[in-house]
Coordinates of C-alpha atoms in Angstrom, one line a residue:
Chain A
M1 CA 17.1 -25.9 24.9
P2 CA 17.6 -22.5 23.3
S3 CA 20.5 -20.4 24.3
I4 CA 22.0 -17.1 23.4
S5 CA 25.7 -16.5 23.0
R6 CA 27.6 -13.6 24.2
D7 CA 28.4 -12.7 20.6
E8 CA 24.7 -12.7 19.7
V9 CA 24.0 -10.3 22.5
A10 CA 26.8 -8.0 21.3
H11 CA 25.3 -8.2 17.8
L12 CA 21.8 -7.3 19.0
A13 CA 23.2 -4.5 21.1
R14 CA 24.8 -3.0 18.1
L15 CA 21.6 -3.3 16.0
A16 CA 19.7 -1.6 18.8
R17 CA 22.5 1.1 19.2
L18 CA 23.0 0.2 22.9
A19 CA 26.4 0.6 24.5
V20 CA 26.9 -2.6 26.4
T21 CA 30.0 -3.2 28.5
E22 CA 31.9 -6.5 28.5
D23 CA 30.5 -7.3 32.0
E24 CA 26.9 -6.5 30.8
L25 CA 27.3 -8.9 27.9
D26 CA 27.7 -11.8 30.2
L27 CA 25.0 -10.6 32.5
F28 CA 22.4 -10.0 29.7
A29 CA 23.3 -13.3 27.9
G30 CA 22.4 -15.1 31.2
Q31 CA 19.2 -13.1 31.7
L32 CA 18.1 -13.5 28.1
D33 CA 18.7 -17.2 28.3
V34 CA 16.3 -17.4 31.2
I35 CA 13.6 -15.6 29.1
L36 CA 14.2 -17.7 26.0
Q37 CA 13.9 -20.9 28.1
S38 CA 10.7 -19.7 29.7
V39 CA 9.2 -18.9 26.3
A40 CA 10.3 -22.3 25.1
R41 CA 8.4 -23.9 28.0
V42 CA 5.2 -22.2 27.0
G43 CA 5.8 -23.3 23.4
E44 CA 5.8 -26.9 24.7
V45 CA 2.3 -26.5 25.9
A46 CA 0.9 -24.7 22.9
S47 CA -0.4 -27.2 20.4
Q48 CA -0.9 -26.7 16.7
D49 CA -4.5 -25.5 17.1
V50 CA -3.5 -22.6 19.3
P51 CA -2.5 -19.7 17.0
P52 CA 0.3 -17.4 18.2
T53 CA -1.2 -14.4 19.9
S54 CA 0.2 -11.0 18.9
H55 CA -2.9 -8.9 20.0
A56 CA -4.8 -9.3 23.2
V57 CA -8.0 -7.7 21.9
P58 CA -10.0 -9.7 19.4
L59 CA -10.4 -7.0 16.8
T60 CA -9.7 -6.8 13.1
N61 CA -10.2 -4.3 10.3
V62 CA -10.0 -1.0 12.2
F63 CA -9.8 1.5 9.4
R64 CA -9.8 5.3 9.1
E65 CA -11.7 7.3 6.4
D66 CA -9.3 8.7 3.8
V67 CA -10.0 12.3 4.9
V68 CA -7.3 14.9 5.6
R69 CA -7.0 16.1 9.2
P70 CA -5.0 19.1 10.2
G71 CA -1.5 18.3 11.5
L72 CA 1.3 20.4 12.8
T73 CA 2.6 23.6 11.3
Q74 CA 6.3 23.6 10.3
Q75 CA 7.1 25.7 13.3
Q76 CA 5.3 23.3 15.7
A77 CA 6.9 20.3 14.0
L78 CA 10.4 21.8 14.4
S79 CA 9.9 23.2 17.9
G80 CA 11.4 20.2 19.7
A81 CA 14.2 19.6 17.2
P82 CA 17.7 20.1 18.6
A83 CA 18.6 21.8 15.3
A84 CA 16.7 23.0 12.2
E85 CA 17.6 24.7 9.0
D86 CA 15.5 25.8 6.0
G87 CA 12.3 24.3 7.5
R88 CA 14.0 21.0 7.9
F89 CA 15.3 18.9 10.8
R90 CA 19.1 19.1 10.8
V91 CA 21.0 16.0 11.7
P92 CA 24.7 15.3 12.1
R93 CA 26.7 13.8 9.3
I94 CA 25.3 10.3 8.5
L95 CA 28.0 7.7 8.7
G96 CA 27.8 4.7 6.5
E97 CA 25.6 4.4 3.5
E98 CA 22.4 5.6 2.0
Q99 CA 19.5 3.3 3.1
Chain B
M1 CA 35.9 6.5 -5.6
T2 CA 36.4 2.9 -6.7
A3 CA 38.3 2.0 -9.9
V4 CA 36.3 1.5 -13.1
A5 CA 34.8 -2.0 -13.0
E6 CA 35.9 -4.7 -15.5
L7 CA 33.0 -5.6 -17.8
M8 CA 32.5 -8.6 -20.1
D9 CA 31.2 -8.3 -23.6
Y10 CA 27.5 -8.9 -23.5
D11 CA 27.5 -11.7 -26.1
E12 CA 30.2 -13.5 -24.1
V13 CA 28.2 -13.1 -20.9
L14 CA 25.3 -15.0 -22.6
E15 CA 27.6 -17.8 -23.9
R16 CA 28.8 -18.5 -20.4
F17 CA 26.0 -17.6 -18.0
D18 CA 22.3 -17.5 -17.5
P19 CA 20.9 -14.4 -15.7
V20 CA 18.4 -14.5 -12.9
L21 CA 16.3 -11.4 -12.2
G22 CA 14.2 -10.3 -9.3
L23 CA 12.4 -7.0 -9.4
E24 CA 11.0 -5.0 -6.5
V25 CA 8.8 -2.2 -7.4
H26 CA 7.6 0.4 -4.8
V27 CA 4.5 2.4 -5.7
E28 CA 3.2 5.3 -3.8
L29 CA -0.6 5.3 -3.6
N30 CA -2.5 8.5 -4.5
T31 CA -4.8 8.4 -1.5
N32 CA -5.8 11.7 0.0
T33 CA -4.0 10.9 3.3
K34 CA -1.0 9.0 4.6
M35 CA -1.0 5.3 5.5
F36 CA -1.4 5.7 9.3
C37 CA -2.4 9.3 9.9
G38 CA -4.6 12.0 8.4
C39 CA -1.8 14.1 7.0
A40 CA -2.2 15.1 3.3
N41 CA -0.4 12.9 0.8
V42 CA 0.9 15.4 -1.7
F43 CA 4.1 15.6 -3.7
G44 CA 6.3 18.6 -3.0
G45 CA 5.1 21.4 -0.7
E46 CA 7.0 23.4 1.9
P47 CA 9.1 21.0 4.0
N48 CA 7.5 19.6 7.2
T49 CA 4.1 21.1 6.6
N50 CA 2.2 17.7 6.1
V51 CA 3.3 16.2 9.3
C52 CA 1.7 15.2 12.7
P53 CA 2.8 13.5 15.9
T54 CA 2.2 10.0 14.3
C55 CA 4.3 10.4 11.2
L56 CA 7.0 12.2 13.1
G57 CA 7.2 9.2 15.5
M58 CA 6.5 11.1 18.6
P59 CA 6.0 9.1 21.8
G60 CA 2.4 8.1 22.5
A61 CA 1.1 8.8 19.0
L62 CA -0.9 5.9 17.6
P63 CA -1.4 4.9 14.0
V64 CA -4.7 4.1 12.4
V65 CA -4.8 2.3 9.0
N66 CA -6.2 4.2 5.9
G67 CA -9.0 2.0 4.7
T68 CA -8.7 3.3 1.1
A69 CA -5.1 2.3 1.0
V70 CA -6.1 -1.2 2.0
E71 CA -8.7 -1.2 -0.8
S72 CA -6.0 -0.1 -3.3
A73 CA -3.7 -2.8 -2.1
I74 CA -6.3 -5.5 -2.6
R75 CA -7.3 -4.2 -6.0
I76 CA -3.6 -4.2 -7.1
G77 CA -3.3 -7.8 -5.8
L78 CA -6.4 -8.9 -7.7
A79 CA -5.2 -7.2 -10.9
L80 CA -1.9 -9.1 -10.5
N81 CA -3.9 -12.4 -10.2
C82 CA -2.8 -12.8 -6.6
E83 CA -4.5 -14.6 -3.8
I84 CA -5.7 -12.1 -1.1
A85 CA -4.8 -13.0 2.5
Q86 CA -7.7 -14.2 4.7
W87 CA -5.9 -12.6 7.6
C88 CA -2.7 -10.6 7.8
R89 CA -0.8 -8.2 10.1
F90 CA 1.6 -5.3 9.9
A91 CA 5.1 -5.8 11.2
R92 CA 7.8 -3.5 12.5
K93 CA 11.0 -3.5 10.5
N94 CA 13.6 -2.1 12.9
Y95 CA 16.6 0.0 11.7
F96 CA 18.1 3.3 12.5
Y97 CA 18.2 6.0 9.8
P98 CA 17.2 9.7 10.1
D99 CA 14.6 9.5 7.3
M100 CA 12.5 7.3 9.5
P101 CA 11.8 9.1 12.8
K102 CA 10.1 6.2 14.5
N103 CA 13.3 4.1 14.1
F104 CA 11.2 1.4 12.5
Q105 CA 9.2 1.1 9.3
T106 CA 5.7 -0.2 9.6
S107 CA 5.6 -2.8 6.9
Q108 CA 4.4 -6.4 6.4
Y109 CA 6.7 -9.3 6.8
D110 CA 5.6 -13.0 6.5
E111 CA 1.9 -12.1 6.0
P112 CA 1.6 -9.9 2.9
I113 CA -1.9 -8.9 1.9
A114 CA -1.5 -10.4 -1.6
F115 CA 0.7 -13.2 -2.9
N116 CA 1.2 -15.8 -5.7
G117 CA 0.2 -13.9 -8.8
H118 CA 1.5 -13.2 -12.2
L119 CA 1.7 -10.5 -14.9
D120 CA 1.9 -11.3 -18.6
V121 CA 4.4 -8.9 -20.2
L122 CA 4.4 -8.0 -23.9
L123 CA 7.9 -7.8 -25.3
D124 CA 8.9 -5.7 -28.3
D125 CA 8.5 -8.5 -30.8
G126 CA 5.1 -9.5 -29.6
E127 CA 6.2 -12.4 -27.5
V128 CA 4.6 -12.7 -24.1
F129 CA 6.7 -13.4 -21.0
R130 CA 4.9 -14.4 -17.8
V131 CA 6.4 -12.7 -14.7
D132 CA 5.4 -14.6 -11.5
I133 CA 4.6 -12.3 -8.6
E134 CA 5.7 -13.5 -5.2
R135 CA 3.9 -10.9 -3.1
A136 CA 2.5 -7.4 -2.8
H137 CA 2.5 -5.9 0.6
M138 CA 1.6 -2.6 2.3
E139 CA 4.1 -0.3 4.0
E140 CA 4.9 3.4 4.4
D141 CA 7.4 5.7 2.6
T142 CA 10.3 7.4 4.4
G143 CA 11.1 11.1 4.6
K144 CA 13.5 12.9 2.2
S145 CA 17.1 13.7 3.1
L146 CA 19.1 16.6 1.7
H147 CA 22.8 16.1 2.2
V148 CA 24.6 19.4 2.7
G149 CA 28.3 20.1 2.2
G150 CA 29.2 17.3 -0.2
A151 CA 30.2 18.0 -3.7
T152 CA 27.4 16.2 -5.4
G153 CA 24.5 16.2 -2.9
R154 CA 25.4 12.6 -2.1
I155 CA 26.0 11.3 1.4
H156 CA 29.8 11.0 0.9
G157 CA 31.6 14.1 2.0
A158 CA 28.4 15.7 3.4
E159 CA 28.8 17.7 6.6
H160 CA 25.2 17.3 7.8
S161 CA 21.8 16.4 6.5
L162 CA 18.4 18.0 6.4
L163 CA 15.2 16.1 6.8
D164 CA 11.7 16.7 5.4
Y165 CA 9.0 14.3 6.6
N166 CA 6.2 15.3 4.3
R167 CA 6.7 12.0 2.5
A168 CA 7.2 9.9 5.7
G169 CA 4.1 7.7 6.1
V170 CA 2.9 8.0 2.5
P171 CA 1.2 4.7 1.6
L172 CA 3.5 2.4 -0.3
I173 CA 2.9 -1.0 -2.0
E174 CA 5.9 -3.1 -2.6
I175 CA 5.5 -5.6 -5.4
V176 CA 8.1 -8.4 -5.5
T177 CA 8.5 -10.9 -8.4
K178 CA 9.6 -14.5 -8.0
P179 CA 13.1 -15.1 -9.4
L180 CA 12.8 -14.7 -13.2
V181 CA 14.8 -17.4 -15.0
G182 CA 15.0 -18.2 -18.7
T183 CA 15.1 -14.7 -19.9
G184 CA 18.6 -15.1 -21.4
A185 CA 19.7 -12.3 -23.6
R186 CA 16.4 -10.6 -23.1
A187 CA 16.8 -10.1 -19.3
P188 CA 17.3 -6.3 -19.6
E189 CA 14.3 -6.0 -22.0
V190 CA 12.1 -8.2 -19.8
A191 CA 12.9 -6.0 -16.8
R192 CA 12.0 -2.8 -18.6
A193 CA 8.8 -4.4 -20.2
Y194 CA 7.7 -5.6 -16.8
V195 CA 8.0 -2.2 -15.1
S196 CA 6.3 -0.6 -18.1
A197 CA 3.4 -3.1 -18.0
L198 CA 3.1 -2.7 -14.2
R199 CA 3.0 1.1 -14.6
D200 CA 0.2 0.8 -17.2
L201 CA -1.7 -1.5 -15.0
L202 CA -1.4 0.8 -11.9
R203 CA -2.4 3.8 -14.0
A204 CA -5.5 1.9 -15.3
L205 CA -6.4 1.0 -11.7
G206 CA -6.1 4.7 -10.8
V207 CA -4.3 3.9 -7.6
S208 CA -1.1 5.9 -8.2
D209 CA 0.4 8.7 -10.3
V210 CA 3.1 6.2 -11.3
R211 CA 5.6 9.1 -12.0
M212 CA 9.0 7.5 -12.1
D213 CA 10.6 11.0 -12.4
Q214 CA 8.9 12.0 -9.1
G215 CA 9.5 8.8 -7.3
S216 CA 5.9 7.6 -7.1
L217 CA 7.1 4.4 -8.9
R218 CA 10.6 3.1 -8.1
C219 CA 12.3 -0.1 -9.1
D220 CA 15.1 -2.1 -7.4
A221 CA 16.7 -4.6 -9.7
N222 CA 18.2 -7.8 -8.3
V223 CA 20.6 -9.5 -10.7
S224 CA 22.6 -12.7 -10.4
L225 CA 24.3 -15.0 -12.8
M226 CA 24.7 -18.8 -12.9
P227 CA 27.2 -20.6 -15.1
K228 CA 25.5 -22.3 -18.1
G229 CA 24.4 -25.8 -17.2
T230 CA 24.0 -25.2 -13.5
E231 CA 20.8 -24.4 -11.7
V232 CA 22.1 -22.9 -8.5
F233 CA 21.5 -19.2 -8.3
G234 CA 24.6 -17.0 -7.9
T235 CA 25.0 -14.2 -5.4
R236 CA 22.8 -11.3 -6.3
T237 CA 23.2 -7.5 -6.1
E238 CA 20.3 -5.1 -5.7
T239 CA 20.5 -1.9 -7.7
K240 CA 18.4 0.6 -6.0
N241 CA 16.0 3.3 -7.2
V242 CA 16.4 3.1 -10.9
N243 CA 14.3 5.9 -11.9
S244 CA 13.3 5.5 -15.6
L245 CA 12.3 2.6 -17.8
R246 CA 15.5 3.0 -19.9
S247 CA 17.6 3.0 -16.7
V248 CA 16.0 -0.3 -15.6
E249 CA 17.2 -1.9 -18.8
R250 CA 20.6 -0.3 -18.6
A251 CA 21.2 -1.2 -15.0
V252 CA 20.3 -4.9 -15.5
R253 CA 22.6 -5.1 -18.5
Y254 CA 25.4 -3.3 -16.7
E255 CA 25.2 -5.6 -13.7
M256 CA 25.2 -8.7 -15.9
T257 CA 28.4 -7.6 -17.7
R258 CA 30.0 -6.6 -14.4
H259 CA 29.1 -9.9 -12.5
A260 CA 30.4 -11.9 -15.5
A261 CA 33.7 -10.2 -15.5
V262 CA 34.1 -10.7 -11.7
L263 CA 33.1 -14.4 -11.8
A264 CA 35.2 -15.2 -14.9
G265 CA 38.2 -13.6 -13.2
G266 CA 37.8 -16.1 -10.3
G267 CA 36.3 -13.5 -8.0
T268 CA 33.1 -13.6 -6.0
I269 CA 30.1 -11.2 -6.0
R270 CA 29.4 -9.4 -2.7
Q271 CA 25.8 -9.4 -1.7
E272 CA 25.2 -5.7 -1.5
T273 CA 23.0 -2.8 -2.7
R274 CA 24.4 -0.8 -5.6
H275 CA 23.7 2.8 -6.8
F276 CA 22.8 3.4 -10.5
D277 CA 24.4 6.4 -12.0
E278 CA 22.2 7.8 -14.8
S279 CA 24.9 9.8 -16.4
T280 CA 27.4 6.9 -16.9
G281 CA 25.0 4.0 -16.9
S282 CA 27.2 2.2 -14.3
T283 CA 26.6 1.1 -10.8
S284 CA 28.7 1.7 -7.7
S285 CA 29.0 -0.3 -4.5
G286 CA 26.6 0.6 -1.6
R287 CA 26.1 -1.0 1.8
A288 CA 26.3 -4.7 2.5
K289 CA 22.8 -6.1 2.6
E290 CA 21.5 -6.8 6.1
T291 CA 19.9 -10.2 6.6
A292 CA 16.2 -10.3 7.4
E293 CA 17.0 -11.3 11.0
D294 CA 18.9 -8.1 11.5
Y295 CA 15.6 -6.1 11.0
R296 CA 14.1 -8.0 14.0
Y297 CA 10.6 -7.9 12.5
F298 CA 7.8 -8.5 14.9
P299 CA 4.0 -8.0 14.7
E300 CA 3.0 -4.4 15.0
P301 CA 1.3 -4.1 18.4
D302 CA -0.4 -0.8 17.7
L303 CA -2.4 -2.0 14.7
V304 CA -4.9 -4.9 14.7
P305 CA -4.8 -7.6 12.0
I306 CA -6.6 -7.1 8.7
A307 CA -9.0 -9.9 7.7
P308 CA -10.6 -8.9 4.4
A309 CA -14.1 -10.5 4.1
R310 CA -14.5 -12.5 0.9
E311 CA -17.5 -10.5 0.0
W312 CA -15.5 -7.3 0.2
V313 CA -12.8 -8.8 -2.0
E314 CA -15.4 -9.8 -4.5
Q315 CA -16.9 -6.3 -4.4
L316 CA -13.4 -4.9 -5.1
A317 CA -12.8 -7.4 -7.9
A318 CA -15.9 -6.0 -9.5
T319 CA -14.4 -2.5 -9.5
L320 CA -11.4 -3.5 -11.6
P321 CA -11.4 -1.4 -14.8
E322 CA -10.7 -2.8 -18.2
L323 CA -7.1 -3.8 -17.8
P324 CA -4.5 -2.6 -20.3
W325 CA -4.1 -5.9 -22.2
Q326 CA -7.9 -6.4 -22.4
R327 CA -8.2 -2.8 -23.7
R328 CA -5.5 -3.5 -26.3
Q329 CA -7.4 -6.6 -27.5
R330 CA -10.6 -4.7 -27.7
I331 CA -9.0 -1.8 -29.6
Q332 CA -7.3 -4.2 -32.0
A333 CA -10.6 -5.7 -32.9
E334 CA -12.5 -2.4 -33.1
W335 CA -9.9 -0.6 -35.2
N336 CA -9.1 -3.7 -37.2
L337 CA -5.4 -3.6 -36.6
T338 CA -2.8 -6.3 -37.3
D339 CA -0.5 -7.4 -34.5
L340 CA 2.3 -5.4 -35.9
E341 CA 0.2 -2.2 -36.2
L342 CA -1.0 -2.6 -32.6
R343 CA 2.6 -3.2 -31.4
D344 CA 3.8 -0.1 -33.2
L345 CA 1.2 1.9 -31.5
V346 CA 2.1 0.5 -28.1
N347 CA 5.8 0.9 -28.6
A348 CA 5.3 4.5 -29.7
D349 CA 3.4 5.0 -26.5
A350 CA 0.6 6.3 -28.8
L351 CA -2.3 4.1 -27.9
D352 CA -3.9 6.4 -25.3
I353 CA -3.5 9.5 -27.4
V354 CA -4.9 7.9 -30.5
A355 CA -7.8 6.5 -28.6
A356 CA -8.5 10.0 -27.2
T357 CA -8.4 11.3 -30.8
V358 CA -10.9 8.7 -31.9
D359 CA -13.1 9.6 -28.9
A360 CA -13.0 13.2 -30.1
G361 CA -14.6 12.0 -33.4
A362 CA -11.8 11.0 -35.7
P363 CA -11.8 7.7 -37.7
P364 CA -9.2 5.3 -36.1
A365 CA -7.1 5.0 -39.3
E366 CA -6.6 8.8 -39.7
A367 CA -6.0 9.3 -36.0
R368 CA -3.4 6.6 -36.0
S369 CA -1.7 7.9 -39.1
W370 CA -1.4 11.4 -37.8
W371 CA 0.1 10.4 -34.5
V372 CA 2.3 7.5 -35.6
S373 CA 3.8 9.2 -38.7
Y374 CA 3.6 13.0 -38.9
L375 CA 3.4 13.9 -35.2
S376 CA 6.0 11.1 -34.2
Q377 CA 8.4 12.7 -36.7
K378 CA 7.8 16.1 -35.2
A379 CA 8.3 14.7 -31.7
N380 CA 11.5 12.9 -32.7
A381 CA 12.8 16.1 -34.4
T382 CA 12.3 18.1 -31.3
G383 CA 13.4 15.4 -28.9
T384 CA 10.1 15.4 -27.0
E385 CA 7.7 12.7 -26.0
L386 CA 4.8 12.2 -28.3
T387 CA 2.3 12.9 -25.5
A388 CA 4.2 16.1 -24.6
L389 CA 3.7 17.8 -28.0
P390 CA 1.7 21.0 -27.7
I391 CA -1.3 19.7 -29.6
T392 CA -4.3 17.9 -28.1
P393 CA -6.2 14.9 -29.4
A394 CA -9.2 17.2 -29.9
Q395 CA -7.2 19.5 -32.1
V396 CA -5.9 16.6 -34.2
A397 CA -9.5 15.3 -34.5
K398 CA -10.6 18.8 -35.7
V399 CA -7.9 18.9 -38.4
I400 CA -9.0 15.4 -39.6
A401 CA -12.6 16.6 -39.7
L402 CA -11.6 19.7 -41.8
V403 CA -9.8 17.4 -44.3
A404 CA -12.9 15.1 -44.4
E405 CA -15.3 17.9 -45.2
G406 CA -12.9 19.1 -48.0
S407 CA -11.9 22.4 -46.3
L408 CA -8.2 21.3 -46.1
T409 CA -6.0 19.1 -48.3
N410 CA -3.6 16.8 -46.6
K411 CA -0.8 19.2 -47.4
L412 CA -2.7 22.2 -45.9
A413 CA -3.6 20.0 -42.9
R414 CA 0.1 19.5 -42.1
E415 CA 0.6 23.3 -42.2
V416 CA -2.3 23.7 -39.8
V417 CA -0.8 21.2 -37.5
D418 CA 2.5 23.0 -37.7
G419 CA 0.7 26.2 -36.8
V420 CA -0.9 24.6 -33.7
L421 CA 2.4 23.2 -32.6
A422 CA 3.9 26.6 -33.0
G423 CA 1.4 28.0 -30.6
E424 CA -0.8 29.9 -33.1
G425 CA -4.0 28.7 -31.5
E426 CA -6.8 26.3 -32.4
P427 CA -6.9 24.7 -35.9
E428 CA -9.6 27.1 -37.2
Q429 CA -7.6 30.1 -36.0
V430 CA -4.5 28.8 -37.9
V431 CA -6.5 28.3 -41.0
E432 CA -7.9 31.8 -40.7
Q433 CA -4.6 33.5 -39.9
R434 CA -2.4 31.7 -42.4
G435 CA -5.2 31.8 -45.1
L436 CA -5.0 28.0 -45.7
K437 CA -8.6 27.3 -46.7
V438 CA -9.0 25.2 -49.8
V439 CA -10.1 27.2 -52.9
S440 CA -13.4 25.5 -53.6
D441 CA -14.9 28.2 -55.7
D442 CA -14.9 26.7 -59.2
S443 CA -14.9 30.1 -60.9
A444 CA -11.7 31.0 -59.2
L445 CA -10.2 27.6 -60.2
L446 CA -11.4 27.9 -63.8
A447 CA -9.8 31.3 -64.1
A448 CA -6.5 29.8 -63.0
I449 CA -7.0 26.8 -65.3
D450 CA -7.7 29.0 -68.3
E451 CA -4.6 31.0 -67.6
A452 CA -2.5 27.8 -67.3
L453 CA -3.9 26.3 -70.5
A454 CA -3.2 29.6 -72.4
A455 CA 0.4 29.6 -71.1
Q456 CA 1.0 26.0 -72.2
P457 CA -0.9 25.7 -75.6
D458 CA 1.0 22.5 -76.6
V459 CA -0.1 20.7 -73.4
A460 CA -3.7 22.0 -73.9
E461 CA -3.5 20.5 -77.4
K462 CA -2.5 17.1 -76.1
I463 CA -5.3 17.0 -73.6
R464 CA -7.8 17.9 -76.3
G465 CA -6.3 15.1 -78.4
G466 CA -7.2 12.6 -75.6
K467 CA -3.9 12.4 -73.8
V468 CA -5.5 12.9 -70.4
A469 CA -2.2 12.1 -68.5
A470 CA -0.8 15.4 -69.8
A471 CA -3.3 17.2 -67.5
G472 CA -0.8 16.7 -64.7
A473 CA 1.3 19.7 -65.9
I474 CA -1.7 21.9 -65.8
V475 CA -2.7 20.7 -62.4
G476 CA 0.8 21.5 -61.2
A477 CA 0.5 25.0 -62.6
V478 CA -2.9 25.6 -61.0
M479 CA -1.7 24.3 -57.6
K480 CA 1.2 26.7 -57.8
A481 CA -1.0 29.6 -58.7
T482 CA -3.3 28.9 -55.8
K483 CA -0.4 28.3 -53.5
G484 CA -1.4 24.7 -52.9
Q485 CA -4.8 25.6 -51.6
A486 CA -6.8 23.8 -54.3
D487 CA -8.1 20.3 -54.2
A488 CA -6.0 18.6 -57.0
K489 CA -8.6 16.1 -57.8
R490 CA -11.2 18.7 -58.4
V491 CA -8.7 20.8 -60.5
R492 CA -8.1 17.7 -62.7
E493 CA -11.8 17.2 -63.3
L494 CA -12.3 20.8 -64.2
I495 CA -9.3 20.8 -66.6
I496 CA -10.6 17.7 -68.5
S497 CA -14.2 19.0 -68.8
R498 CA -12.7 22.4 -69.9
C499 CA -10.8 20.7 -72.7
E500 CA -13.7 18.6 -73.8
S501 CA -16.1 21.5 -74.2

């Protein structure tokens, strides 16, 4: 049976930039465990000839013509930004490394 | 700043270790629009003017795939001898960074559109090295950050950063090689030659500008070492965004010598990204590499799968142009070149420009000679690329034609070329302005000949006595008198007939 540890929950929370308290770690580990076990139950039923479903609609190859469409002006683009400078979005100091 | 790294002498590295390379090349497609929205895909421009709710990652905005970008991806895959997926999906690669406003990159994970191919790479000495291709997949580029307040524009010491999302969402194809083993001492050269061959291929396909200086072609070089006699790969480092062919070669060589020194000293290599510094040719430590699990990939729910019909793939295969290596073989046969002559042309990056000169009407031998010798010297002397010289293939072809019709001698032709390079206009204008036309009027030549013979009666006597070789002195005098604008062969003929009469 799958299970998820408290440490794994803490790691996922960090990756998702979620501030999770010590108590919540225990709570979520238990809840996520239930979800994982439920999914595993479904997996037991699915045989090899049932492909995993990622999309509910049976569509493929939905493409767009390569034609330019008007977007936003610089002013519109920046209108919701908490801070802007020289036509660019201004963000606080980036900690850590260049991606 | 970290201390200067210990490096091992390159020859010693090769005595003790075998390098393993892995190259990831990102190429921006030159489609009209971005990968998932209709914003213009153009380099530069005022910041945040080619943006929309989709590429800014606004809630509720939905992506739609650019069909032309998929076509280009399939054509690249086919040109790299890859299999094309029957069915594949996009995936979300989740991480937080300000240059990606959605907080995930739409990419492909375990279902790339193209996989299992190869590219045969021509090395400097004519040897061919086969680079196996693991996969080519579709994704989108990120925005551009400007770090403000730091001393060098780098992230360290910056007070804040400014983001321009014009590039966010530009179609990107990532081409990944399988681990390259057996390159030995030639690892740095193989890396450069591969990126160079890939660039030529992409250019021939017309799918990208492939400008390394503008970032439309970028290379990340993975390097690891394994001790001689073992076959277990060592820990690799990934040197990011190495932005010229020369830097690719230098970065690989540097990492080999650095790894070797660490390993020989009993240390271990940390799996990390490294930054290449163009000015010093060295690399510096970056972030520790995330594992794939940390990106929490999952199938992109907003985009339906892509299932390229086999008929479509065949149609696209039929659109592949003559590929660079096929073109080289054809040109070698048509121009009757030896392997060495062909390689010199390729290495001098002169093949295209010589071909253009031939297309403008010049015979291949003359076209090749002008570009590979005289113009290459000029380019070297001024420190410019051959293709950046201010003379066009058509102008060179014109000069060659003027020599062929007898209007210019080779010496005068070089002066005409110098004039064109100096910005004096078209070849005909330079001839006119500098007064470089060959003196073809026999009467003018005869006058000069008579004068020279009169000035050197002893020589004239020798020629009359049958010592034809002595005519050289008279030819020289006539050439001097006509400022080099006479055809020496014609002058010689006239001197001899003059002395015989």
